[in-house]
PDB file of N, CA and C in Angstrom:
ATOM      1  N   UNK X   1       9.193 -19.628  11.328  1.00 97.00           N
ATOM      2  CA  UNK X   1      10.090 -18.863  10.486  1.00 97.00           C
ATOM      3  C   UNK X   1       9.492 -17.475  10.283  1.00 97.00           C
ATOM      4  N   UNK X   2      10.368 -16.499  10.191  1.00 98.00           N
ATOM      5  CA  UNK X   2       9.951 -15.119   9.929  1.00 98.00           C
ATOM      6  C   UNK X   2      10.557 -14.695   8.593  1.00 98.00           C
ATOM      7  N   UNK X   3       9.702 -14.157   7.728  1.00 98.00           N
ATOM      8  CA  UNK X   3      10.138 -13.659   6.427  1.00 98.00           C
ATOM      9  C   UNK X   3       9.888 -12.159   6.384  1.00 98.00           C
ATOM     10  N   UNK X   4      10.906 -11.417   5.980  1.00 98.00           N
ATOM     11  CA  UNK X   4      10.776  -9.973   5.808  1.00 98.00           C
ATOM     12  C   UNK X   4      11.026  -9.628   4.349  1.00 98.00           C
ATOM     13  N   UNK X   5      10.119  -8.878   3.770  1.00 98.00           N
ATOM     14  CA  UNK X   5      10.340  -8.244   2.473  1.00 98.00           C
ATOM     15  C   UNK X   5      10.566  -6.774   2.772  1.00 98.00           C
ATOM     16  N   UNK X   6      11.791  -6.331   2.569  1.00 98.00           N
ATOM     17  CA  UNK X   6      12.163  -4.961   2.886  1.00 98.00           C
ATOM     18  C   UNK X   6      12.380  -4.209   1.564  1.00 98.00           C
ATOM     19  N   UNK X   7      11.541  -3.229   1.314  1.00 98.00           N
ATOM     20  CA  UNK X   7      11.678  -2.420   0.104  1.00 98.00           C
ATOM     21  C   UNK X   7      12.301  -1.085   0.476  1.00 98.00           C
ATOM     22  N   UNK X   8      13.464  -0.832  -0.092  1.00 98.00           N
ATOM     23  CA  UNK X   8      14.131   0.448   0.100  1.00 98.00           C
ATOM     24  C   UNK X   8      13.769   1.343  -1.080  1.00 98.00           C
ATOM     25  N   UNK X   9      13.218   2.497  -0.791  1.00 98.00           N
ATOM     26  CA  UNK X   9      12.942   3.495  -1.821  1.00 98.00           C
ATOM     27  C   UNK X   9      14.094   4.497  -1.759  1.00 98.00           C
ATOM     28  N   UNK X  10      15.044   4.272  -2.647  1.00 98.00           N
ATOM     29  CA  UNK X  10      16.281   5.050  -2.637  1.00 98.00           C
ATOM     30  C   UNK X  10      16.069   6.442  -3.220  1.00 98.00           C
ATOM     31  N   UNK X  11      16.937   7.334  -2.832  1.00 97.00           N
ATOM     32  CA  UNK X  11      16.960   8.670  -3.431  1.00 97.00           C
ATOM     33  C   UNK X  11      17.287   8.508  -4.918  1.00 97.00           C
ATOM     34  N   UNK X  12      16.833   9.419  -5.764  1.00 97.00           N
ATOM     35  CA  UNK X  12      17.043   9.272  -7.214  1.00 97.00           C
ATOM     36  C   UNK X  12      18.508   8.996  -7.584  1.00 97.00           C
ATOM     37  N   UNK X  13      18.677   7.988  -8.410  1.00 96.00           N
ATOM     38  CA  UNK X  13      19.978   7.552  -8.920  1.00 96.00           C
ATOM     39  C   UNK X  13      20.968   7.129  -7.829  1.00 96.00           C
ATOM     40  N   UNK X  14      20.477   6.704  -6.690  1.00 97.00           N
ATOM     41  CA  UNK X  14      21.361   6.318  -5.584  1.00 97.00           C
ATOM     42  C   UNK X  14      21.350   4.814  -5.300  1.00 97.00           C
ATOM     43  N   UNK X  15      20.469   4.059  -5.962  1.00 97.00           N
ATOM     44  CA  UNK X  15      20.318   2.637  -5.649  1.00 97.00           C
ATOM     45  C   UNK X  15      21.619   1.855  -5.825  1.00 97.00           C
ATOM     46  N   UNK X  16      22.295   2.019  -6.952  1.00 96.00           N
ATOM     47  CA  UNK X  16      23.493   1.232  -7.220  1.00 96.00           C
ATOM     48  C   UNK X  16      24.594   1.512  -6.202  1.00 96.00           C
ATOM     49  N   UNK X  17      24.772   2.784  -5.867  1.00 97.00           N
ATOM     50  CA  UNK X  17      25.792   3.139  -4.881  1.00 97.00           C
ATOM     51  C   UNK X  17      25.429   2.589  -3.495  1.00 97.00           C
ATOM     52  N   UNK X  18      24.157   2.637  -3.154  1.00 97.00           N
ATOM     53  CA  UNK X  18      23.674   2.078  -1.889  1.00 97.00           C
ATOM     54  C   UNK X  18      23.992   0.583  -1.824  1.00 97.00           C
ATOM     55  N   UNK X  19      23.659  -0.147  -2.870  1.00 97.00           N
ATOM     56  CA  UNK X  19      23.906  -1.588  -2.908  1.00 97.00           C
ATOM     57  C   UNK X  19      25.405  -1.884  -2.884  1.00 97.00           C
ATOM     58  N   UNK X  20      26.193  -1.102  -3.601  1.00 96.00           N
ATOM     59  CA  UNK X  20      27.644  -1.288  -3.599  1.00 96.00           C
ATOM     60  C   UNK X  20      28.226  -1.115  -2.200  1.00 96.00           C
ATOM     61  N   UNK X  21      27.745  -0.127  -1.459  1.00 96.00           N
ATOM     62  CA  UNK X  21      28.225   0.074  -0.085  1.00 96.00           C
ATOM     63  C   UNK X  21      27.849  -1.092   0.824  1.00 96.00           C
ATOM     64  N   UNK X  22      26.643  -1.606   0.655  1.00 97.00           N
ATOM     65  CA  UNK X  22      26.200  -2.762   1.443  1.00 97.00           C
ATOM     66  C   UNK X  22      27.150  -3.932   1.209  1.00 97.00           C
ATOM     67  N   UNK X  23      27.458  -4.187  -0.054  1.00 96.00           N
ATOM     68  CA  UNK X  23      28.342  -5.301  -0.403  1.00 96.00           C
ATOM     69  C   UNK X  23      29.778  -5.029   0.067  1.00 96.00           C
ATOM     70  N   UNK X  24      30.263  -3.820  -0.140  1.00 96.00           N
ATOM     71  CA  UNK X  24      31.632  -3.477   0.254  1.00 96.00           C
ATOM     72  C   UNK X  24      31.831  -3.599   1.761  1.00 96.00           C
ATOM     73  N   UNK X  25      30.801  -3.254   2.527  1.00 95.00           N
ATOM     74  CA  UNK X  25      30.892  -3.349   3.990  1.00 95.00           C
ATOM     75  C   UNK X  25      30.622  -4.767   4.490  1.00 95.00           C
ATOM     76  N   UNK X  26      30.235  -5.671   3.603  1.00 95.00           N
ATOM     77  CA  UNK X  26      29.996  -7.055   3.999  1.00 95.00           C
ATOM     78  C   UNK X  26      28.733  -7.256   4.819  1.00 95.00           C
ATOM     79  N   UNK X  27      27.817  -6.326   4.721  1.00 96.00           N
ATOM     80  CA  UNK X  27      26.578  -6.425   5.498  1.00 96.00           C
ATOM     81  C   UNK X  27      25.808  -7.681   5.113  1.00 96.00           C
ATOM     82  N   UNK X  28      25.762  -7.981   3.824  1.00 96.00           N
ATOM     83  CA  UNK X  28      25.048  -9.167   3.355  1.00 96.00           C
ATOM     84  C   UNK X  28      25.721 -10.449   3.846  1.00 96.00           C
ATOM     85  N   UNK X  29      27.021 -10.532   3.707  1.00 97.00           N
ATOM     86  CA  UNK X  29      27.759 -11.732   4.121  1.00 97.00           C
ATOM     87  C   UNK X  29      27.661 -11.931   5.633  1.00 97.00           C
ATOM     88  N   UNK X  30      27.817 -10.856   6.394  1.00 97.00           N
ATOM     89  CA  UNK X  30      27.729 -10.945   7.860  1.00 97.00           C
ATOM     90  C   UNK X  30      26.340 -11.380   8.296  1.00 97.00           C
ATOM     91  N   UNK X  31      25.321 -10.881   7.638  1.00 97.00           N
ATOM     92  CA  UNK X  31      23.947 -11.255   7.996  1.00 97.00           C
ATOM     93  C   UNK X  31      23.688 -12.727   7.698  1.00 97.00           C
ATOM     94  N   UNK X  32      24.165 -13.207   6.551  1.00 97.00           N
ATOM     95  CA  UNK X  32      23.975 -14.616   6.194  1.00 97.00           C
ATOM     96  C   UNK X  32      24.698 -15.546   7.165  1.00 97.00           C
ATOM     97  N   UNK X  33      25.788 -15.078   7.753  1.00 97.00           N
ATOM     98  CA  UNK X  33      26.587 -15.904   8.660  1.00 97.00           C
ATOM     99  C   UNK X  33      25.992 -15.987  10.064  1.00 97.00           C
ATOM    100  N   UNK X  34      24.976 -15.206  10.348  1.00 97.00           N
ATOM    101  CA  UNK X  34      24.392 -15.190  11.684  1.00 97.00           C
ATOM    102  C   UNK X  34      23.631 -16.473  11.993  1.00 97.00           C
ATOM    103  N   UNK X  35      23.671 -16.852  13.253  1.00 97.00           N
ATOM    104  CA  UNK X  35      22.885 -17.989  13.746  1.00 97.00           C
ATOM    105  C   UNK X  35      21.407 -17.705  13.491  1.00 97.00           C
ATOM    106  N   UNK X  36      20.726 -18.633  12.868  1.00 97.00           N
ATOM    107  CA  UNK X  36      19.288 -18.484  12.640  1.00 97.00           C
ATOM    108  C   UNK X  36      18.927 -17.843  11.318  1.00 97.00           C
ATOM    109  N   UNK X  37      19.919 -17.412  10.538  1.00 98.00           N
ATOM    110  CA  UNK X  37      19.603 -16.840   9.226  1.00 98.00           C
ATOM    111  C   UNK X  37      19.415 -17.960   8.216  1.00 98.00           C
ATOM    112  N   UNK X  38      18.340 -17.852   7.443  1.00 98.00           N
ATOM    113  CA  UNK X  38      18.039 -18.818   6.396  1.00 98.00           C
ATOM    114  C   UNK X  38      18.278 -18.195   5.021  1.00 98.00           C
ATOM    115  N   UNK X  39      17.963 -16.921   4.872  1.00 98.00           N
ATOM    116  CA  UNK X  39      18.121 -16.233   3.590  1.00 98.00           C
ATOM    117  C   UNK X  39      18.307 -14.746   3.856  1.00 98.00           C
ATOM    118  N   UNK X  40      19.170 -14.132   3.048  1.00 97.00           N
ATOM    119  CA  UNK X  40      19.391 -12.688   3.115  1.00 97.00           C
ATOM    120  C   UNK X  40      19.898 -12.283   1.743  1.00 97.00           C
ATOM    121  N   UNK X  41      18.986 -11.896   0.851  1.00 97.00           N
ATOM    122  CA  UNK X  41      19.343 -11.607  -0.535  1.00 97.00           C
ATOM    123  C   UNK X  41      18.682 -10.329  -1.028  1.00 97.00           C
ATOM    124  N   UNK X  42      19.437  -9.579  -1.820  1.00 97.00           N
ATOM    125  CA  UNK X  42      18.950  -8.344  -2.427  1.00 97.00           C
ATOM    126  C   UNK X  42      18.517  -8.607  -3.869  1.00 97.00           C
ATOM    127  N   UNK X  43      17.456  -7.903  -4.288  1.00 97.00           N
ATOM    128  CA  UNK X  43      16.921  -8.022  -5.641  1.00 97.00           C
ATOM    129  C   UNK X  43      16.654  -6.622  -6.198  1.00 97.00           C
ATOM    130  N   UNK X  44      16.904  -6.469  -7.494  1.00 96.00           N
ATOM    131  CA  UNK X  44      16.688  -5.187  -8.158  1.00 96.00           C
ATOM    132  C   UNK X  44      15.424  -5.301  -9.012  1.00 96.00           C
ATOM    133  N   UNK X  45      14.372  -4.549  -8.685  1.00 94.00           N
ATOM    134  CA  UNK X  45      13.155  -4.568  -9.493  1.00 94.00           C
ATOM    135  C   UNK X  45      13.432  -4.033 -10.907  1.00 94.00           C
ATOM    136  N   UNK X  46      12.875  -4.675 -11.886  1.00 92.00           N
ATOM    137  CA  UNK X  46      13.085  -4.294 -13.279  1.00 92.00           C
ATOM    138  C   UNK X  46      12.428  -2.960 -13.609  1.00 92.00           C
ATOM    139  N   UNK X  47      11.271  -2.704 -13.042  1.00 91.00           N
ATOM    140  CA  UNK X  47      10.473  -1.556 -13.459  1.00 91.00           C
ATOM    141  C   UNK X  47      10.649  -0.305 -12.611  1.00 91.00           C
ATOM    142  N   UNK X  48      11.535  -0.331 -11.612  1.00 92.00           N
ATOM    143  CA  UNK X  48      11.724   0.853 -10.776  1.00 92.00           C
ATOM    144  C   UNK X  48      13.208   1.048 -10.504  1.00 92.00           C
ATOM    145  N   UNK X  49      13.752   2.130 -11.029  1.00 94.00           N
ATOM    146  CA  UNK X  49      15.187   2.395 -10.925  1.00 94.00           C
ATOM    147  C   UNK X  49      15.644   2.822  -9.536  1.00 94.00           C
ATOM    148  N   UNK X  50      14.714   3.162  -8.659  1.00 97.00           N
ATOM    149  CA  UNK X  50      15.096   3.671  -7.346  1.00 97.00           C
ATOM    150  C   UNK X  50      14.693   2.765  -6.194  1.00 97.00           C
ATOM    151  N   UNK X  51      14.254   1.545  -6.485  1.00 97.00           N
ATOM    152  CA  UNK X  51      13.883   0.604  -5.429  1.00 97.00           C
ATOM    153  C   UNK X  51      14.877  -0.542  -5.360  1.00 97.00           C
ATOM    154  N   UNK X  52      15.019  -1.070  -4.159  1.00 98.00           N
ATOM    155  CA  UNK X  52      15.837  -2.242  -3.908  1.00 98.00           C
ATOM    156  C   UNK X  52      15.050  -3.122  -2.943  1.00 98.00           C
ATOM    157  N   UNK X  53      14.962  -4.406  -3.237  1.00 98.00           N
ATOM    158  CA  UNK X  53      14.227  -5.337  -2.383  1.00 98.00           C
ATOM    159  C   UNK X  53      15.205  -6.248  -1.661  1.00 98.00           C
ATOM    160  N   UNK X  54      15.014  -6.372  -0.369  1.00 98.00           N
ATOM    161  CA  UNK X  54      15.768  -7.316   0.451  1.00 98.00           C
ATOM    162  C   UNK X  54      14.779  -8.353   0.971  1.00 98.00           C
ATOM    163  N   UNK X  55      15.096  -9.628   0.755  1.00 98.00           N
ATOM    164  CA  UNK X  55      14.277 -10.714   1.299  1.00 98.00           C
ATOM    165  C   UNK X  55      15.109 -11.405   2.375  1.00 98.00           C
ATOM    166  N   UNK X  56      14.559 -11.408   3.588  1.00 98.00           N
ATOM    167  CA  UNK X  56      15.224 -12.037   4.725  1.00 98.00           C
ATOM    168  C   UNK X  56      14.346 -13.156   5.252  1.00 98.00           C
ATOM    169  N   UNK X  57      14.983 -14.266   5.644  1.00 98.00           N
ATOM    170  CA  UNK X  57      14.276 -15.346   6.337  1.00 98.00           C
ATOM    171  C   UNK X  57      15.086 -15.696   7.574  1.00 98.00           C
ATOM    172  N   UNK X  58      14.377 -15.737   8.703  1.00 98.00           N
ATOM    173  CA  UNK X  58      15.001 -16.031   9.991  1.00 98.00           C
ATOM    174  C   UNK X  58      14.294 -17.210  10.646  1.00 98.00           C
ATOM    175  N   UNK X  59      15.044 -18.009  11.361  1.00 97.00           N
ATOM    176  CA  UNK X  59      14.519 -19.202  12.029  1.00 97.00           C
ATOM    177  C   UNK X  59      13.368 -18.854  12.979  1.00 97.00           C
ATOM    178  N   UNK X  60      13.542 -17.760  13.746  1.00 96.00           N
ATOM    179  CA  UNK X  60      12.535 -17.385  14.736  1.00 96.00           C
ATOM    180  C   UNK X  60      12.739 -15.931  15.165  1.00 96.00           C
ATOM    181  N   UNK X  61      11.850 -15.465  16.033  1.00 95.00           N
ATOM    182  CA  UNK X  61      11.899 -14.071  16.488  1.00 95.00           C
ATOM    183  C   UNK X  61      13.187 -13.763  17.251  1.00 95.00           C
ATOM    184  N   UNK X  62      13.704 -14.740  17.981  1.00 97.00           N
ATOM    185  CA  UNK X  62      14.933 -14.517  18.735  1.00 97.00           C
ATOM    186  C   UNK X  62      16.111 -14.264  17.802  1.00 97.00           C
ATOM    187  N   UNK X  63      16.202 -15.030  16.721  1.00 97.00           N
ATOM    188  CA  UNK X  63      17.292 -14.840  15.754  1.00 97.00           C
ATOM    189  C   UNK X  63      17.190 -13.459  15.107  1.00 97.00           C
ATOM    190  N   UNK X  64      15.978 -13.039  14.770  1.00 96.00           N
ATOM    191  CA  UNK X  64      15.786 -11.716  14.178  1.00 96.00           C
ATOM    192  C   UNK X  64      16.144 -10.616  15.171  1.00 96.00           C
ATOM    193  N   UNK X  65      15.757 -10.794  16.426  1.00 97.00           N
ATOM    194  CA  UNK X  65      16.072  -9.801  17.456  1.00 97.00           C
ATOM    195  C   UNK X  65      17.592  -9.675  17.637  1.00 97.00           C
ATOM    196  N   UNK X  66      18.310 -10.788  17.595  1.00 97.00           N
ATOM    197  CA  UNK X  66      19.770 -10.748  17.699  1.00 97.00           C
ATOM    198  C   UNK X  66      20.377 -10.042  16.499  1.00 97.00           C
ATOM    199  N   UNK X  67      19.826 -10.306  15.319  1.00 96.00           N
ATOM    200  CA  UNK X  67      20.306  -9.647  14.097  1.00 96.00           C
ATOM    201  C   UNK X  67      20.220  -8.128  14.239  1.00 96.00           C
ATOM    202  N   UNK X  68      19.118  -7.654  14.805  1.00 95.00           N
ATOM    203  CA  UNK X  68      18.893  -6.213  14.939  1.00 95.00           C
ATOM    204  C   UNK X  68      19.864  -5.529  15.893  1.00 95.00           C
ATOM    205  N   UNK X  69      20.653  -6.298  16.631  1.00 96.00           N
ATOM    206  CA  UNK X  69      21.639  -5.751  17.567  1.00 96.00           C
ATOM    207  C   UNK X  69      23.062  -5.756  16.997  1.00 96.00           C
ATOM    208  N   UNK X  70      23.247  -6.395  15.859  1.00 95.00           N
ATOM    209  CA  UNK X  70      24.592  -6.602  15.320  1.00 95.00           C
ATOM    210  C   UNK X  70      25.183  -5.309  14.740  1.00 95.00           C
ATOM    211  N   UNK X  71      26.505  -5.154  14.827  1.00 96.00           N
ATOM    212  CA  UNK X  71      27.154  -3.947  14.293  1.00 96.00           C
ATOM    213  C   UNK X  71      26.873  -3.714  12.813  1.00 96.00           C
ATOM    214  N   UNK X  72      26.826  -4.775  12.008  1.00 95.00           N
ATOM    215  CA  UNK X  72      26.567  -4.592  10.578  1.00 95.00           C
ATOM    216  C   UNK X  72      25.138  -4.117  10.327  1.00 95.00           C
ATOM    217  N   UNK X  73      24.184  -4.530  11.159  1.00 94.00           N
ATOM    218  CA  UNK X  73      22.807  -4.041  11.045  1.00 94.00           C
ATOM    219  C   UNK X  73      22.761  -2.552  11.393  1.00 94.00           C
ATOM    220  N   UNK X  74      23.444  -2.166  12.440  1.00 93.00           N
ATOM    221  CA  UNK X  74      23.483  -0.765  12.851  1.00 93.00           C
ATOM    222  C   UNK X  74      24.198   0.096  11.808  1.00 93.00           C
ATOM    223  N   UNK X  75      25.203  -0.473  11.145  1.00 95.00           N
ATOM    224  CA  UNK X  75      25.894   0.244  10.079  1.00 95.00           C
ATOM    225  C   UNK X  75      24.960   0.460   8.887  1.00 95.00           C
ATOM    226  N   UNK X  76      24.131  -0.527   8.582  1.00 95.00           N
ATOM    227  CA  UNK X  76      23.165  -0.381   7.501  1.00 95.00           C
ATOM    228  C   UNK X  76      22.230   0.796   7.770  1.00 95.00           C
ATOM    229  N   UNK X  77      21.816   0.956   9.009  1.00 92.00           N
ATOM    230  CA  UNK X  77      20.935   2.079   9.365  1.00 92.00           C
ATOM    231  C   UNK X  77      21.610   3.417   9.068  1.00 92.00           C
ATOM    232  N   UNK X  78      22.904   3.516   9.324  1.00 93.00           N
ATOM    233  CA  UNK X  78      23.635   4.751   9.034  1.00 93.00           C
ATOM    234  C   UNK X  78      23.713   5.004   7.528  1.00 93.00           C
ATOM    235  N   UNK X  79      23.990   3.952   6.767  1.00 94.00           N
ATOM    236  CA  UNK X  79      24.075   4.081   5.312  1.00 94.00           C
ATOM    237  C   UNK X  79      22.722   4.490   4.741  1.00 94.00           C
ATOM    238  N   UNK X  80      21.648   3.902   5.262  1.00 95.00           N
ATOM    239  CA  UNK X  80      20.297   4.222   4.779  1.00 95.00           C
ATOM    240  C   UNK X  80      19.991   5.710   4.888  1.00 95.00           C
ATOM    241  N   UNK X  81      20.461   6.351   5.945  1.00 95.00           N
ATOM    242  CA  UNK X  81      20.186   7.778   6.132  1.00 95.00           C
ATOM    243  C   UNK X  81      20.631   8.612   4.943  1.00 95.00           C
ATOM    244  N   UNK X  82      21.701   8.195   4.296  1.00 96.00           N
ATOM    245  CA  UNK X  82      22.245   8.964   3.184  1.00 96.00           C
ATOM    246  C   UNK X  82      21.607   8.597   1.833  1.00 96.00           C
ATOM    247  N   UNK X  83      21.163   7.354   1.689  1.00 98.00           N
ATOM    248  CA  UNK X  83      20.753   6.863   0.376  1.00 98.00           C
ATOM    249  C   UNK X  83      19.267   6.544   0.219  1.00 98.00           C
ATOM    250  N   UNK X  84      18.535   6.450   1.312  1.00 98.00           N
ATOM    251  CA  UNK X  84      17.159   5.944   1.252  1.00 98.00           C
ATOM    252  C   UNK X  84      16.168   6.990   1.758  1.00 98.00           C
ATOM    253  N   UNK X  85      15.092   7.188   0.978  1.00 98.00           N
ATOM    254  CA  UNK X  85      14.008   8.092   1.384  1.00 98.00           C
ATOM    255  C   UNK X  85      12.976   7.391   2.261  1.00 98.00           C
ATOM    256  N   UNK X  86      12.725   6.109   1.991  1.00 97.00           N
ATOM    257  CA  UNK X  86      11.670   5.393   2.711  1.00 97.00           C
ATOM    258  C   UNK X  86      11.985   3.904   2.713  1.00 97.00           C
ATOM    259  N   UNK X  87      11.562   3.230   3.773  1.00 97.00           N
ATOM    260  CA  UNK X  87      11.722   1.785   3.887  1.00 97.00           C
ATOM    261  C   UNK X  87      10.366   1.185   4.241  1.00 97.00           C
ATOM    262  N   UNK X  88       9.959   0.192   3.453  1.00 98.00           N
ATOM    263  CA  UNK X  88       8.692  -0.501   3.693  1.00 98.00           C
ATOM    264  C   UNK X  88       9.034  -1.937   4.081  1.00 98.00           C
ATOM    265  N   UNK X  89       8.542  -2.366   5.230  1.00 97.00           N
ATOM    266  CA  UNK X  89       8.836  -3.714   5.714  1.00 97.00           C
ATOM    267  C   UNK X  89       7.538  -4.508   5.804  1.00 97.00           C
ATOM    268  N   UNK X  90       7.518  -5.629   5.097  1.00 98.00           N
ATOM    269  CA  UNK X  90       6.403  -6.569   5.186  1.00 98.00           C
ATOM    270  C   UNK X  90       6.911  -7.775   5.960  1.00 98.00           C
ATOM    271  N   UNK X  91       6.205  -8.137   7.024  1.00 97.00           N
ATOM    272  CA  UNK X  91       6.656  -9.234   7.893  1.00 97.00           C
ATOM    273  C   UNK X  91       5.633 -10.362   7.841  1.00 97.00           C
ATOM    274  N   UNK X  92       6.153 -11.569   7.632  1.00 97.00           N
ATOM    275  CA  UNK X  92       5.304 -12.764   7.580  1.00 97.00           C
ATOM    276  C   UNK X  92       5.842 -13.783   8.577  1.00 97.00           C
ATOM    277  N   UNK X  93       4.956 -14.333   9.386  1.00 96.00           N
ATOM    278  CA  UNK X  93       5.325 -15.393  10.315  1.00 96.00           C
ATOM    279  C   UNK X  93       4.763 -16.689   9.762  1.00 96.00           C
ATOM    280  N   UNK X  94       5.633 -17.641   9.525  1.00 93.00           N
ATOM    281  CA  UNK X  94       5.210 -18.904   8.939  1.00 93.00           C
ATOM    282  C   UNK X  94       5.383 -19.989   9.992  1.00 93.00           C
ATOM    283  N   UNK X  95       4.295 -20.606  10.348  1.00 88.00           N
ATOM    284  CA  UNK X  95       4.321 -21.701  11.316  1.00 88.00           C
ATOM    285  C   UNK X  95       4.436 -23.010  10.558  1.00 88.00           C
ATOM    286  N   UNK X  96       5.495 -23.730  10.861  1.00 72.00           N
ATOM    287  CA  UNK X  96       5.730 -24.988  10.149  1.00 72.00           C
ATOM    288  C   UNK X  96       5.332 -26.160  10.998  1.00 72.00           C
TER     289      UNK X  96
END
């Protein structure tokens, strides 16, 4: 299993609009519906108004690679350009 903790450092006061666009475009729902997806959830940190955390879990590297080719993933990249200053990705491989 592959776990990604993706921290989006949004532009000031842009986090809520960024998250609303993600939901409106169905990026979260489409990602959860993909073959090999185990978890795809967004979290709002209490102590930072401009950060958004995404926790993703994928069955394996192949499922994650397929996800990265999907239209909704590519759309997220376009949205990020307008709303996000930096993205930090922590990747964990869990052997079961």
